[in-house]
């Protein structure tokens, strides 16, 4: 029961007005039950245990770490082996790094050649004093020195080209190189028989010094052994 605040007349709880004076009772608001919204809850954060140290982390990731270590070791070994092979190949391919070189010296001219070359008994009808070497690939290296009436290296080069063309040879390369601080000519010919010849000529004070290299391919007559031998030429 409730009482009217105006006249004090008792009325039942749900009465909208006082039955005595007509006072309108205020409406009672329905109470909304309180509930917890799961979306308002803060996510539970699991804190790392004080016992979970670096060692525990490493143990949990030991497979990944192991793979990384293996890859790193393989890469390092590859770099070391590649560098070692490069150094070995460089030494093996360069005759100037060989322990034993043979020096040829005649009058005021000299050069060094690999001890794997052998001196062979061949003849050149135009140059009776020529000497001959044969390398391990069967390439013939001829050297001769003559007195020339030519006035320049350019003239000697042109004479060589003219003679080659008369013989039906094809001129592959004509260039000027430097040997012993002097200009020299380098001519490569494809002979009419399919073989190749290379003429390297030095000219000074009326003296002509010539290397003639004969082989079955351009690679054979321009090998590193042959090029290093030519580069070692020295005029005293």
JSON list of C-alpha atoms in Angstrom, two decimals, residues 98-230:
[
{"chain": "A", "resi": 98, "resn": "UNK", "atom": "CA", "xyz": [105.67, -20.97, -61.70]},
{"chain": "A", "resi": 99, "resn": "UNK", "atom": "CA", "xyz": [108.75, -21.79, -59.66]},
{"chain": "A", "resi": 100, "resn": "UNK", "atom": "CA", "xyz": [110.83, -22.79, -62.69]},
{"chain": "A", "resi": 101, "resn": "UNK", "atom": "CA", "xyz": [110.99, -20.58, -65.75]},
{"chain": "A", "resi": 102, "resn": "UNK", "atom": "CA", "xyz": [113.52, -20.93, -68.48]},
{"chain": "A", "resi": 103, "resn": "UNK", "atom": "CA", "xyz": [115.17, -17.79, -69.80]},
{"chain": "A", "resi": 104, "resn": "UNK", "atom": "CA", "xyz": [116.24, -17.51, -73.39]},
{"chain": "A", "resi": 105, "resn": "UNK", "atom": "CA", "xyz": [118.87, -14.88, -74.13]},
{"chain": "A", "resi": 106, "resn": "UNK", "atom": "CA", "xyz": [120.55, -14.07, -77.42]},
{"chain": "A", "resi": 107, "resn": "UNK", "atom": "CA", "xyz": [122.74, -11.00, -77.93]},
{"chain": "A", "resi": 108, "resn": "UNK", "atom": "CA", "xyz": [120.65, -8.09, -76.58]},
{"chain": "A", "resi": 109, "resn": "UNK", "atom": "CA", "xyz": [117.27, -9.86, -76.55]},
{"chain": "A", "resi": 110, "resn": "UNK", "atom": "CA", "xyz": [115.74, -12.16, -73.92]},
{"chain": "A", "resi": 111, "resn": "UNK", "atom": "CA", "xyz": [112.42, -13.67, -72.82]},
{"chain": "A", "resi": 112, "resn": "UNK", "atom": "CA", "xyz": [111.14, -16.23, -70.30]},
{"chain": "A", "resi": 113, "resn": "UNK", "atom": "CA", "xyz": [109.04, -19.27, -71.12]},
{"chain": "A", "resi": 114, "resn": "UNK", "atom": "CA", "xyz": [107.52, -22.16, -69.08]},
{"chain": "A", "resi": 115, "resn": "UNK", "atom": "CA", "xyz": [109.73, -25.15, -68.42]},
{"chain": "A", "resi": 116, "resn": "UNK", "atom": "CA", "xyz": [106.92, -27.34, -69.79]},
{"chain": "A", "resi": 117, "resn": "UNK", "atom": "CA", "xyz": [107.83, -26.14, -73.28]},
{"chain": "A", "resi": 118, "resn": "UNK", "atom": "CA", "xyz": [110.40, -28.14, -75.19]},
{"chain": "A", "resi": 119, "resn": "UNK", "atom": "CA", "xyz": [112.80, -26.86, -77.81]},
{"chain": "A", "resi": 120, "resn": "UNK", "atom": "CA", "xyz": [112.26, -28.68, -81.11]},
{"chain": "A", "resi": 121, "resn": "UNK", "atom": "CA", "xyz": [114.39, -29.08, -84.20]},
{"chain": "A", "resi": 122, "resn": "UNK", "atom": "CA", "xyz": [112.50, -27.32, -86.99]},
{"chain": "A", "resi": 123, "resn": "UNK", "atom": "CA", "xyz": [113.65, -25.05, -89.80]},
{"chain": "A", "resi": 124, "resn": "UNK", "atom": "CA", "xyz": [112.49, -21.86, -91.46]},
{"chain": "A", "resi": 125, "resn": "UNK", "atom": "CA", "xyz": [113.77, -21.50, -95.01]},
{"chain": "A", "resi": 126, "resn": "UNK", "atom": "CA", "xyz": [113.60, -17.71, -94.79]},
{"chain": "A", "resi": 127, "resn": "UNK", "atom": "CA", "xyz": [115.19, -17.39, -91.36]},
{"chain": "A", "resi": 128, "resn": "UNK", "atom": "CA", "xyz": [117.99, -19.87, -90.82]},
{"chain": "A", "resi": 129, "resn": "UNK", "atom": "CA", "xyz": [118.77, -18.72, -87.28]},
{"chain": "A", "resi": 130, "resn": "UNK", "atom": "CA", "xyz": [115.20, -19.17, -85.99]},
{"chain": "A", "resi": 131, "resn": "UNK", "atom": "CA", "xyz": [114.64, -21.26, -82.88]},
{"chain": "A", "resi": 132, "resn": "UNK", "atom": "CA", "xyz": [111.49, -23.26, -82.14]},
{"chain": "A", "resi": 133, "resn": "UNK", "atom": "CA", "xyz": [109.56, -24.30, -79.04]},
{"chain": "A", "resi": 134, "resn": "UNK", "atom": "CA", "xyz": [106.52, -26.53, -78.69]},
{"chain": "A", "resi": 135, "resn": "UNK", "atom": "CA", "xyz": [104.06, -26.18, -75.80]},
{"chain": "A", "resi": 136, "resn": "UNK", "atom": "CA", "xyz": [101.98, -28.94, -74.23]},
{"chain": "A", "resi": 137, "resn": "UNK", "atom": "CA", "xyz": [99.15, -28.27, -76.69]},
{"chain": "A", "resi": 138, "resn": "UNK", "atom": "CA", "xyz": [101.32, -28.79, -79.77]},
{"chain": "A", "resi": 139, "resn": "UNK", "atom": "CA", "xyz": [101.54, -25.07, -80.59]},
{"chain": "A", "resi": 140, "resn": "UNK", "atom": "CA", "xyz": [104.81, -24.04, -82.24]},
{"chain": "A", "resi": 141, "resn": "UNK", "atom": "CA", "xyz": [106.46, -20.84, -81.02]},
{"chain": "A", "resi": 142, "resn": "UNK", "atom": "CA", "xyz": [109.18, -19.57, -83.36]},
{"chain": "A", "resi": 143, "resn": "UNK", "atom": "CA", "xyz": [111.54, -16.69, -82.59]},
{"chain": "A", "resi": 144, "resn": "UNK", "atom": "CA", "xyz": [113.93, -14.97, -84.99]},
{"chain": "A", "resi": 145, "resn": "UNK", "atom": "CA", "xyz": [115.85, -11.74, -85.27]},
{"chain": "A", "resi": 146, "resn": "UNK", "atom": "CA", "xyz": [116.85, -10.09, -88.54]},
{"chain": "A", "resi": 147, "resn": "UNK", "atom": "CA", "xyz": [118.19, -6.78, -89.74]},
{"chain": "A", "resi": 148, "resn": "UNK", "atom": "CA", "xyz": [115.53, -4.92, -91.69]},
{"chain": "A", "resi": 149, "resn": "UNK", "atom": "CA", "xyz": [115.76, -2.06, -94.18]},
{"chain": "A", "resi": 150, "resn": "UNK", "atom": "CA", "xyz": [112.27, -0.89, -93.20]},
{"chain": "A", "resi": 151, "resn": "UNK", "atom": "CA", "xyz": [111.95, 2.60, -91.75]},
{"chain": "A", "resi": 152, "resn": "UNK", "atom": "CA", "xyz": [109.10, 2.00, -89.32]},
{"chain": "A", "resi": 153, "resn": "UNK", "atom": "CA", "xyz": [106.98, -0.63, -87.58]},
{"chain": "A", "resi": 154, "resn": "UNK", "atom": "CA", "xyz": [104.02, 0.55, -89.64]},
{"chain": "A", "resi": 155, "resn": "UNK", "atom": "CA", "xyz": [105.86, -0.31, -92.85]},
{"chain": "A", "resi": 156, "resn": "UNK", "atom": "CA", "xyz": [106.79, -3.76, -91.52]},
{"chain": "A", "resi": 157, "resn": "UNK", "atom": "CA", "xyz": [103.18, -4.41, -90.54]},
{"chain": "A", "resi": 158, "resn": "UNK", "atom": "CA", "xyz": [101.91, -3.44, -93.97]},
{"chain": "A", "resi": 159, "resn": "UNK", "atom": "CA", "xyz": [104.46, -5.68, -95.69]},
{"chain": "A", "resi": 160, "resn": "UNK", "atom": "CA", "xyz": [103.36, -8.59, -93.51]},
{"chain": "A", "resi": 161, "resn": "UNK", "atom": "CA", "xyz": [99.69, -8.01, -94.40]},
{"chain": "A", "resi": 162, "resn": "UNK", "atom": "CA", "xyz": [100.42, -7.74, -98.11]},
{"chain": "A", "resi": 163, "resn": "UNK", "atom": "CA", "xyz": [102.41, -10.97, -98.09]},
{"chain": "A", "resi": 164, "resn": "UNK", "atom": "CA", "xyz": [99.66, -12.81, -96.16]},
{"chain": "A", "resi": 165, "resn": "UNK", "atom": "CA", "xyz": [97.00, -11.74, -98.61]},
{"chain": "A", "resi": 166, "resn": "UNK", "atom": "CA", "xyz": [99.15, -12.87, -101.54]},
{"chain": "A", "resi": 167, "resn": "UNK", "atom": "CA", "xyz": [99.28, -16.32, -99.90]},
{"chain": "A", "resi": 168, "resn": "UNK", "atom": "CA", "xyz": [95.49, -16.41, -99.59]},
{"chain": "A", "resi": 169, "resn": "UNK", "atom": "CA", "xyz": [95.50, -15.90, -95.82]},
{"chain": "A", "resi": 170, "resn": "UNK", "atom": "CA", "xyz": [92.72, -14.01, -94.05]},
{"chain": "A", "resi": 171, "resn": "UNK", "atom": "CA", "xyz": [93.71, -11.19, -91.70]},
{"chain": "A", "resi": 172, "resn": "UNK", "atom": "CA", "xyz": [91.85, -11.66, -88.40]},
{"chain": "A", "resi": 173, "resn": "UNK", "atom": "CA", "xyz": [93.57, -9.06, -86.20]},
{"chain": "A", "resi": 174, "resn": "UNK", "atom": "CA", "xyz": [95.95, -6.14, -86.68]},
{"chain": "A", "resi": 175, "resn": "UNK", "atom": "CA", "xyz": [96.80, -4.07, -83.62]},
{"chain": "A", "resi": 176, "resn": "UNK", "atom": "CA", "xyz": [99.59, -2.15, -81.91]},
{"chain": "A", "resi": 177, "resn": "UNK", "atom": "CA", "xyz": [100.62, -3.36, -78.45]},
{"chain": "A", "resi": 178, "resn": "UNK", "atom": "CA", "xyz": [103.35, -2.35, -75.99]},
{"chain": "A", "resi": 179, "resn": "UNK", "atom": "CA", "xyz": [106.28, -4.64, -75.15]},
{"chain": "A", "resi": 180, "resn": "UNK", "atom": "CA", "xyz": [109.25, -3.60, -73.03]},
{"chain": "A", "resi": 181, "resn": "UNK", "atom": "CA", "xyz": [107.95, -0.03, -73.19]},
{"chain": "A", "resi": 182, "resn": "UNK", "atom": "CA", "xyz": [108.04, -0.05, -77.02]},
{"chain": "A", "resi": 183, "resn": "UNK", "atom": "CA", "xyz": [105.41, -0.28, -79.71]},
{"chain": "A", "resi": 184, "resn": "UNK", "atom": "CA", "xyz": [104.97, -3.72, -81.24]},
{"chain": "A", "resi": 185, "resn": "UNK", "atom": "CA", "xyz": [102.56, -5.11, -83.82]},
{"chain": "A", "resi": 186, "resn": "UNK", "atom": "CA", "xyz": [100.26, -8.07, -83.22]},
{"chain": "A", "resi": 187, "resn": "UNK", "atom": "CA", "xyz": [98.85, -9.75, -86.34]},
{"chain": "A", "resi": 188, "resn": "UNK", "atom": "CA", "xyz": [96.63, -12.86, -86.36]},
{"chain": "A", "resi": 189, "resn": "UNK", "atom": "CA", "xyz": [96.04, -14.68, -89.64]},
{"chain": "A", "resi": 190, "resn": "UNK", "atom": "CA", "xyz": [93.75, -17.50, -90.66]},
{"chain": "A", "resi": 191, "resn": "UNK", "atom": "CA", "xyz": [95.85, -19.45, -93.11]},
{"chain": "A", "resi": 192, "resn": "UNK", "atom": "CA", "xyz": [94.51, -20.89, -96.35]},
{"chain": "A", "resi": 193, "resn": "UNK", "atom": "CA", "xyz": [94.91, -24.42, -94.87]},
{"chain": "A", "resi": 194, "resn": "UNK", "atom": "CA", "xyz": [92.59, -23.59, -91.94]},
{"chain": "A", "resi": 195, "resn": "UNK", "atom": "CA", "xyz": [95.31, -23.20, -89.32]},
{"chain": "A", "resi": 196, "resn": "UNK", "atom": "CA", "xyz": [96.25, -19.93, -87.61]},
{"chain": "A", "resi": 197, "resn": "UNK", "atom": "CA", "xyz": [99.43, -17.86, -87.36]},
{"chain": "A", "resi": 198, "resn": "UNK", "atom": "CA", "xyz": [100.28, -15.01, -85.05]},
{"chain": "A", "resi": 199, "resn": "UNK", "atom": "CA", "xyz": [103.13, -12.56, -85.65]},
{"chain": "A", "resi": 200, "resn": "UNK", "atom": "CA", "xyz": [104.32, -10.30, -82.84]},
{"chain": "A", "resi": 201, "resn": "UNK", "atom": "CA", "xyz": [107.04, -7.93, -84.05]},
{"chain": "A", "resi": 202, "resn": "UNK", "atom": "CA", "xyz": [109.29, -5.44, -82.25]},
{"chain": "A", "resi": 203, "resn": "UNK", "atom": "CA", "xyz": [111.40, -3.02, -84.30]},
{"chain": "A", "resi": 204, "resn": "UNK", "atom": "CA", "xyz": [114.21, -0.80, -83.03]},
{"chain": "A", "resi": 205, "resn": "UNK", "atom": "CA", "xyz": [117.40, 0.62, -84.56]},
{"chain": "A", "resi": 206, "resn": "UNK", "atom": "CA", "xyz": [116.98, -1.38, -87.77]},
{"chain": "A", "resi": 207, "resn": "UNK", "atom": "CA", "xyz": [116.61, -4.68, -85.87]},
{"chain": "A", "resi": 208, "resn": "UNK", "atom": "CA", "xyz": [113.40, -6.72, -86.16]},
{"chain": "A", "resi": 209, "resn": "UNK", "atom": "CA", "xyz": [112.52, -9.19, -83.38]},
{"chain": "A", "resi": 210, "resn": "UNK", "atom": "CA", "xyz": [109.67, -11.57, -84.25]},
{"chain": "A", "resi": 211, "resn": "UNK", "atom": "CA", "xyz": [107.58, -14.20, -82.47]},
{"chain": "A", "resi": 212, "resn": "UNK", "atom": "CA", "xyz": [105.67, -16.43, -84.88]},
{"chain": "A", "resi": 213, "resn": "UNK", "atom": "CA", "xyz": [103.10, -18.68, -83.24]},
{"chain": "A", "resi": 214, "resn": "UNK", "atom": "CA", "xyz": [101.38, -21.46, -85.23]},
{"chain": "A", "resi": 215, "resn": "UNK", "atom": "CA", "xyz": [98.38, -23.47, -84.07]},
{"chain": "A", "resi": 216, "resn": "UNK", "atom": "CA", "xyz": [95.02, -24.92, -85.03]},
{"chain": "A", "resi": 217, "resn": "UNK", "atom": "CA", "xyz": [92.87, -22.24, -83.36]},
{"chain": "A", "resi": 218, "resn": "UNK", "atom": "CA", "xyz": [92.94, -18.64, -82.22]},
{"chain": "A", "resi": 219, "resn": "UNK", "atom": "CA", "xyz": [92.68, -19.73, -78.59]},
{"chain": "A", "resi": 220, "resn": "UNK", "atom": "CA", "xyz": [95.72, -21.95, -78.91]},
{"chain": "A", "resi": 221, "resn": "UNK", "atom": "CA", "xyz": [97.95, -19.15, -80.24]},
{"chain": "A", "resi": 222, "resn": "UNK", "atom": "CA", "xyz": [96.69, -16.57, -77.74]},
{"chain": "A", "resi": 223, "resn": "UNK", "atom": "CA", "xyz": [96.91, -18.69, -74.58]},
{"chain": "A", "resi": 224, "resn": "UNK", "atom": "CA", "xyz": [98.04, -17.12, -71.32]},
{"chain": "A", "resi": 225, "resn": "UNK", "atom": "CA", "xyz": [101.34, -19.00, -71.39]},
{"chain": "A", "resi": 226, "resn": "UNK", "atom": "CA", "xyz": [102.16, -17.62, -74.83]},
{"chain": "A", "resi": 227, "resn": "UNK", "atom": "CA", "xyz": [100.99, -14.09, -74.04]},
{"chain": "A", "resi": 228, "resn": "UNK", "atom": "CA", "xyz": [103.04, -13.99, -70.82]},
{"chain": "A", "resi": 229, "resn": "UNK", "atom": "CA", "xyz": [106.10, -15.23, -72.66]},
{"chain": "A", "resi": 230, "resn": "UNK", "atom": "CA", "xyz": [105.74, -12.49, -75.25]}
]
